[in-house]
Short mmCIF file of C-alpha atoms in Angstrom, two decimals:
data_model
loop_
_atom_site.label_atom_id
_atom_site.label_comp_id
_atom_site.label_asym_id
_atom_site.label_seq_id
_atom_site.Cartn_x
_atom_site.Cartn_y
_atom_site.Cartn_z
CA UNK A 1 -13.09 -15.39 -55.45
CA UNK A 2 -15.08 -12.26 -54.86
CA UNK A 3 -16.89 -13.19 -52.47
CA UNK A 4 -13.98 -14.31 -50.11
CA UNK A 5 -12.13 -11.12 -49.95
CA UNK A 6 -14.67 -9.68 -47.37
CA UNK A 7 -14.27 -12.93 -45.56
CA UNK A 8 -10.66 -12.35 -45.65
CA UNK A 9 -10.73 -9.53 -44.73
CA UNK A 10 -13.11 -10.13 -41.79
CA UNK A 11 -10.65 -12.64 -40.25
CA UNK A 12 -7.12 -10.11 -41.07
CA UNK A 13 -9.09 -7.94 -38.50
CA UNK A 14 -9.88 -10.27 -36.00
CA UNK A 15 -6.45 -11.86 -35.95
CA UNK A 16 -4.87 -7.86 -35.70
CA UNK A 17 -7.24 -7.30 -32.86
CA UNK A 18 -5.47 -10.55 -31.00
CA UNK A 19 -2.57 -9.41 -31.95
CA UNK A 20 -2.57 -5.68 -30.21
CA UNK A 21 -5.12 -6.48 -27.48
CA UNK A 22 -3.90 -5.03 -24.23
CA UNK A 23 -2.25 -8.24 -21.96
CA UNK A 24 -3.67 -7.27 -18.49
CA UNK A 25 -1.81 -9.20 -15.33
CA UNK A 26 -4.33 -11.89 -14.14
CA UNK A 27 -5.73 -11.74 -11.00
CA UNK A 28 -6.75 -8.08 -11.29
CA UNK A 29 -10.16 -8.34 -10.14
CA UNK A 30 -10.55 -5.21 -9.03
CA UNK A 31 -9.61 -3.68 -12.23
CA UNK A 32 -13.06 -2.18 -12.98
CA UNK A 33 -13.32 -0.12 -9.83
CA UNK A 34 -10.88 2.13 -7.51
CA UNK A 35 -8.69 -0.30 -5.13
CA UNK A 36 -9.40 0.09 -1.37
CA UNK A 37 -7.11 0.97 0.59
CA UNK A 38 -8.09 1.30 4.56
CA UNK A 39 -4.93 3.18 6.62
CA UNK A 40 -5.77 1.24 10.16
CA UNK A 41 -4.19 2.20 13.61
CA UNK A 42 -3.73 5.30 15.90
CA UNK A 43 -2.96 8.77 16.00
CA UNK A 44 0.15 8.57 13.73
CA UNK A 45 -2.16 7.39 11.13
CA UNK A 46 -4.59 10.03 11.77
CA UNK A 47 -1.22 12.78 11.19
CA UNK A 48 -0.67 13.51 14.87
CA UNK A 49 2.74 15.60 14.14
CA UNK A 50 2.00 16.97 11.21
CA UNK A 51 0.86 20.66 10.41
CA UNK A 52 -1.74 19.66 8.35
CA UNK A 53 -2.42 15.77 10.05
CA UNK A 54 -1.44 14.28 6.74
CA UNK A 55 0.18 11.08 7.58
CA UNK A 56 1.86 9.58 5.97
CA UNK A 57 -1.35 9.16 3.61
CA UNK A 58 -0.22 12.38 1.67
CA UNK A 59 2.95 11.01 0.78
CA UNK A 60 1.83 7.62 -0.44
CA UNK A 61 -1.48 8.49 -2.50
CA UNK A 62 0.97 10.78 -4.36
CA UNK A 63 3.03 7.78 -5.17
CA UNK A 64 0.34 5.93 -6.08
CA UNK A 65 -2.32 8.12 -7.70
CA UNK A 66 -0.27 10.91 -8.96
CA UNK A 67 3.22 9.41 -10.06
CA UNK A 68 2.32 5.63 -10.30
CA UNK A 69 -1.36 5.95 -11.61
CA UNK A 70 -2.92 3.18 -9.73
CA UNK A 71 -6.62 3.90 -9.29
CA UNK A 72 -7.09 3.54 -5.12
CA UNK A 73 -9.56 4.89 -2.65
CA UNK A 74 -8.40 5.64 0.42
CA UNK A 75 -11.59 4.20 3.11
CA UNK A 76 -12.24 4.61 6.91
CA UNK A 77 -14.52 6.52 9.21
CA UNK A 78 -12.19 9.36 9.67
CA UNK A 79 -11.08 12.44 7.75
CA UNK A 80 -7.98 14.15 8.39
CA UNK A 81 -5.12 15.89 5.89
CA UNK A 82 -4.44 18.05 3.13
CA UNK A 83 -4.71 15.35 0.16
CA UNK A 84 -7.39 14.99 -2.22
CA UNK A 85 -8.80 11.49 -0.32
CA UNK A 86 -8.60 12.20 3.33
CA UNK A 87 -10.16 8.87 4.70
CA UNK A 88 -8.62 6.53 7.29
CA UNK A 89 -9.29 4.41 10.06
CA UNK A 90 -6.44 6.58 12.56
CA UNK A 91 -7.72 6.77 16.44
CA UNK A 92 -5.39 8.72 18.64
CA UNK A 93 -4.94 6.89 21.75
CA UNK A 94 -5.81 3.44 20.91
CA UNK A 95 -4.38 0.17 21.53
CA UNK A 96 -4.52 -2.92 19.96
CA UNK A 97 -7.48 -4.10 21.92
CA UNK A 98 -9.42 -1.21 21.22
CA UNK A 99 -9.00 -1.49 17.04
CA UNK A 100 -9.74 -5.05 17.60
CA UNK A 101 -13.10 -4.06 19.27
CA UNK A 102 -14.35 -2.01 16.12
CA UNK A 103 -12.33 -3.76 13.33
CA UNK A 104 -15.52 -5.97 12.40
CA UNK A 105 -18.10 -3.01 12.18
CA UNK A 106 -15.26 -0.91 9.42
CA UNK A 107 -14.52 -3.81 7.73
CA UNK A 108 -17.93 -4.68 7.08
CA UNK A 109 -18.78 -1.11 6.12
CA UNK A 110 -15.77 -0.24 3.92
CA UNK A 111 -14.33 -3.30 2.79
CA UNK A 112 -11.70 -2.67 1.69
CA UNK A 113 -8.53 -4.77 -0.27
CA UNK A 114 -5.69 -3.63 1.23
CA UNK A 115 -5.33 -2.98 5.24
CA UNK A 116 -2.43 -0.94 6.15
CA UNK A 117 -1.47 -1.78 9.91
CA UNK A 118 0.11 0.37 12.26
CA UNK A 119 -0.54 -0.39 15.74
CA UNK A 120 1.23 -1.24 18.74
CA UNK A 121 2.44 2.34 19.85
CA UNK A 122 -0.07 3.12 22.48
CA UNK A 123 0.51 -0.36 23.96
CA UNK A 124 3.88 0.45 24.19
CA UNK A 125 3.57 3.88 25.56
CA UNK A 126 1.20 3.28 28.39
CA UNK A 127 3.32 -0.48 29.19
CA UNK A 128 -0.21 -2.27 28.54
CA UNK A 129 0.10 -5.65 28.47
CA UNK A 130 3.56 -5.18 26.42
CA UNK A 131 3.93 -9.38 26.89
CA UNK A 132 0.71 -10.16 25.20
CA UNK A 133 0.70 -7.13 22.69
CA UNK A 134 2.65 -10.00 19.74
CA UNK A 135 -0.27 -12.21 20.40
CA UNK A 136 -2.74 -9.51 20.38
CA UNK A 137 -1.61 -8.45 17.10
CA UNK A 138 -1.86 -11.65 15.51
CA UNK A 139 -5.48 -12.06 16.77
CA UNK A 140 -6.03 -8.80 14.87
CA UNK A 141 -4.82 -9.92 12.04
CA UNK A 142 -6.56 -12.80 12.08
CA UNK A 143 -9.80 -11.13 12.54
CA UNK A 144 -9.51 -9.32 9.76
CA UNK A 145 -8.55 -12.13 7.14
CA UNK A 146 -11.56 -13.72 8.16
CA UNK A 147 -13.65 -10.52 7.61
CA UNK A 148 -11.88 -10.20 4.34
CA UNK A 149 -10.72 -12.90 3.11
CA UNK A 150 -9.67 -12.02 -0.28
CA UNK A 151 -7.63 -8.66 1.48
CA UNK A 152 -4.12 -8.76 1.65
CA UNK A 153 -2.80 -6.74 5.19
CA UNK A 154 0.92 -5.02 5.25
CA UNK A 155 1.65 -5.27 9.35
CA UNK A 156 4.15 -2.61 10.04
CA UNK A 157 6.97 -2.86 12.72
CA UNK A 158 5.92 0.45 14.28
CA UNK A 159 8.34 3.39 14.00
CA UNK A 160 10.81 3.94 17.16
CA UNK A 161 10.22 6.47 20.33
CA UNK A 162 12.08 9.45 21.61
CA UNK A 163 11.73 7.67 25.26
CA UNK A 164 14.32 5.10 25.67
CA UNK A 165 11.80 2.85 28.21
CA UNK A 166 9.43 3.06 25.31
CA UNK A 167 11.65 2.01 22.70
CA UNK A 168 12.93 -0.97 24.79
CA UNK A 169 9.21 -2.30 24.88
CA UNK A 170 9.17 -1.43 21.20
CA UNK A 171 12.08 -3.42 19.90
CA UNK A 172 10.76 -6.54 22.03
CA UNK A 173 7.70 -6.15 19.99
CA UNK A 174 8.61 -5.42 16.30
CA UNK A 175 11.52 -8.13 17.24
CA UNK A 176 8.56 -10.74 18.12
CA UNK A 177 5.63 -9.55 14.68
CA UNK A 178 7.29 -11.64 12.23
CA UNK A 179 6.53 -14.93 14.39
CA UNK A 180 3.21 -13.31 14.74
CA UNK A 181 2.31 -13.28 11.27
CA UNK A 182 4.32 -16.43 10.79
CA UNK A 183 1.87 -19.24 8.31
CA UNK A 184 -1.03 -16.09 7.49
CA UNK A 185 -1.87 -15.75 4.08
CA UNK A 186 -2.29 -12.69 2.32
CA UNK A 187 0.24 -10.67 4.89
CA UNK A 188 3.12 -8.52 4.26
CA UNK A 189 5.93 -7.46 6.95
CA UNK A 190 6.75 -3.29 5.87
CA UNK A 191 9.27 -2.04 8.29
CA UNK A 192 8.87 1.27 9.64
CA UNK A 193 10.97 0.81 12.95
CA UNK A 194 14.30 3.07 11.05
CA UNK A 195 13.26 6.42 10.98
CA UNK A 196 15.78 8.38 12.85
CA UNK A 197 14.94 10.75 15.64
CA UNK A 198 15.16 13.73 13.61
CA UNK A 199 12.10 12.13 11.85
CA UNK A 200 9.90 12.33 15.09
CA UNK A 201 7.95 15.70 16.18
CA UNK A 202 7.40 14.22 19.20
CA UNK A 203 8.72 11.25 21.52
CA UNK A 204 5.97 9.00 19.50
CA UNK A 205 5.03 11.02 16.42
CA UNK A 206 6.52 11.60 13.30
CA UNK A 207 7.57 15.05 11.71
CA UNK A 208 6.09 15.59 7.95
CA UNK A 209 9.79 14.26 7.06
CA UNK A 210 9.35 10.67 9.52
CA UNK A 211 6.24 10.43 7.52
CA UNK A 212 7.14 10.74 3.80
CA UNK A 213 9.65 8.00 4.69
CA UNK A 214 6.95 5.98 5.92
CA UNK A 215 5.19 6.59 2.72
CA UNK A 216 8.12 5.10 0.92
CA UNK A 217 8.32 1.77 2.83
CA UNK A 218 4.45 1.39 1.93
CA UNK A 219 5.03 2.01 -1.41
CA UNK A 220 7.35 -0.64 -1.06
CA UNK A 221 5.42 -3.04 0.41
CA UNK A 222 2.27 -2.53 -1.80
CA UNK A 223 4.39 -2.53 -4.97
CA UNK A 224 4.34 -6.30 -5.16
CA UNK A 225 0.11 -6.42 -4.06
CA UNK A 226 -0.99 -4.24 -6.22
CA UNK A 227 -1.82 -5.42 -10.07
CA UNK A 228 -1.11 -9.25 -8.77
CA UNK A 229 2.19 -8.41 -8.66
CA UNK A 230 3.00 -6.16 -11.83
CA UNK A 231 2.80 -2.68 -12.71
CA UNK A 232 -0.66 -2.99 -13.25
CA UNK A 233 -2.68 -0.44 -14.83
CA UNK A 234 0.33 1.51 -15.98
CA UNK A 235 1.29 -0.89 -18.59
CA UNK A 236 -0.36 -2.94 -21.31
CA UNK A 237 1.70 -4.44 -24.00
CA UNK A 238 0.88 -5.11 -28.03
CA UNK A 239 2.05 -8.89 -27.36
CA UNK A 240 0.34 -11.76 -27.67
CA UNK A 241 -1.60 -12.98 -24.45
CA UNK A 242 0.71 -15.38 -22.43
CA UNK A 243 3.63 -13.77 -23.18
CA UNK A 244 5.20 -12.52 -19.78
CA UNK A 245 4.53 -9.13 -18.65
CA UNK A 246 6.45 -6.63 -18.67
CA UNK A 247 8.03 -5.69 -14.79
CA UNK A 248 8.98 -1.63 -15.27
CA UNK A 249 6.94 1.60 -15.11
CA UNK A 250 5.48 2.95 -17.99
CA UNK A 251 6.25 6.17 -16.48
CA UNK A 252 9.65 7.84 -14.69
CA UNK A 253 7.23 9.53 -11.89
CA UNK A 254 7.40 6.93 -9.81
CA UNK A 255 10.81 6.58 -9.71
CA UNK A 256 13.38 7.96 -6.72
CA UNK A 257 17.15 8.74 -6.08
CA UNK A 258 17.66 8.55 -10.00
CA UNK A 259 19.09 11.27 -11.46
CA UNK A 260 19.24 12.84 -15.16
CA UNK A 261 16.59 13.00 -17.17
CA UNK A 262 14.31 9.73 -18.08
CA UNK A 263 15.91 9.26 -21.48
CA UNK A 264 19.67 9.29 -19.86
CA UNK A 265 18.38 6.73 -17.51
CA UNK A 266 17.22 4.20 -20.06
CA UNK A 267 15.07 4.30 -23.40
CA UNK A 268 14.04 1.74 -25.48
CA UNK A 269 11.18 1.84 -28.78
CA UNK A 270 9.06 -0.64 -29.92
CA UNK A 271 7.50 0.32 -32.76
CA UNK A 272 5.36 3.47 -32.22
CA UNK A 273 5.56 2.42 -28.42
CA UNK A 274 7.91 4.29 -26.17
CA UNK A 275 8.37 3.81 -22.70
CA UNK A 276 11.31 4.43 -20.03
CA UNK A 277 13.13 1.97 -17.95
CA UNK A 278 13.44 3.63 -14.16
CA UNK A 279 14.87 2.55 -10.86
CA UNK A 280 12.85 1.41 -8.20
CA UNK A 281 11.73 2.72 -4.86
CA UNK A 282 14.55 3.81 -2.53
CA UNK A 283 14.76 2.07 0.28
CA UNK A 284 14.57 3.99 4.43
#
């Protein structure tokens, strides 16, 4: 009988260990390095409008780095902003065709696992083949699933214009993206197109106001990529594996529009574990 107790207690430790093992979503493969996260398109993704050419980028790696705690590295060829990871893929000027051009060469170099797409404003503005620009797009997108074929890419309907000739093209286009993208895998439709006109600096450029509201519509929109789905790395639970996963924050930062303090929003205790229940992302 002697003899067994070590035994016994060998297998109490390994059955505890099950037990409180952390339950990580599956499908994180990324989980052991920094998600990539390329900001693709023009000048409003470089910060053309803002004081300090943050983008929207400032706004969102906040969300995600800061109140969220998802490990992500922004990736491009460019450099622009005040925030702590200032690389993108922004190109004042350019048009669909000319991303398209280059989008092999960046892809190849940076690979990243998210694409953020906002493009279609310079077609728009200089009346460039406005009739083709849907199909161009969806080339694009094409291009880079192929390139990346494990990436998922949020297409943005592209924020409005001070112009009203400008915005007519623009409404024919965001009206025609979501055929565009219609049957493609591994792409998300994030709508930008309802930022007001006290958003905009400019006739096409957002003020640092336009582009904190686009930061909250990509929040949005990676919200459900991100983690496969779930909250992924903020939360790992003491239950057993296969039991579902849990679908809040473990953490109030991320929430916005809620008001009081976490504990008067929701708490609940499990054991020595002690997390709050916010609300989710407002919506522009």
């Amino acid at each position: 009988m002697g003899r067994l107790r070590p035994l016994a207690a060998l297998l109490f430790a390994l059955v505890a260990t099950v037990l409180v093992a952390p339950a990580h979503p599956a499908g994180a493969a990324v989980a052991s390095r920094p998600i990539r996260i390329m900001p693709l398109g023009d000048s409003i993704t470089y910060g053309v409008g803002s004081p300090s050419s943050s983008s929207y980028r400032a706004a969102l790696w906040n969300r995600l780095a800061v109140q969220a705690g998802y490990n992500i590295d922004f990736v491009g060829s460019q450099r622009s902003g005040a925030l702590p990871d200032q690389d993108n893929e922004g190109h004042s000027g350019w048009r669909i065709d000319e991303i398209a051009a280059n989008i092999d060469g960046w892809l190849a170099t940076y690979q990243p696992d998210v694409v953020l797409l906002h493009i279609g404003t310079n077609d728009m503005n200089q009346n460039y083949q406005v009739g083709t620009a849907p199909q161009r797009l969806s080339a694009l997108v094409d291009r880079i699933l192929a390139d990346r074929p494990a990436a998922t890419v949020l297409v943005a309907k592209i924020i409005p214009a001070l112009d009203a000739g400008i915005q007519a093209r623009i409404d024919a286009f965001n009206a025609a993206i979501p055929g565009a993208l219609a049957g493609k895998a591994r792409t998300r439709l994030v709508d930008l197109s309802g930022l007001a006109p006290s958003d905009l600096n400019d006739t096409l450029h957002p003020n640092d106001t336009g582009y904190a509201r686009m930061a909250v519509r990509w929040y949005t929109g990676l919200e459900p990529v991100l983690g496969d789905g779930r909250d992924w790395p903020l939360f790992g639970t003491a239950f057993e594996a296969g039991d579902p996963a849990q679908t809040w924050l473990d953490s109030a930062g991320a929430s916005v529009g809620v008001g009081g303090s976490p504990a008067a929003v929701a708490s609940v205790c499990c054991g020595a574990r002690r997390w709050s229940v916010v609300g989710r992302v407002e919506r522009v």
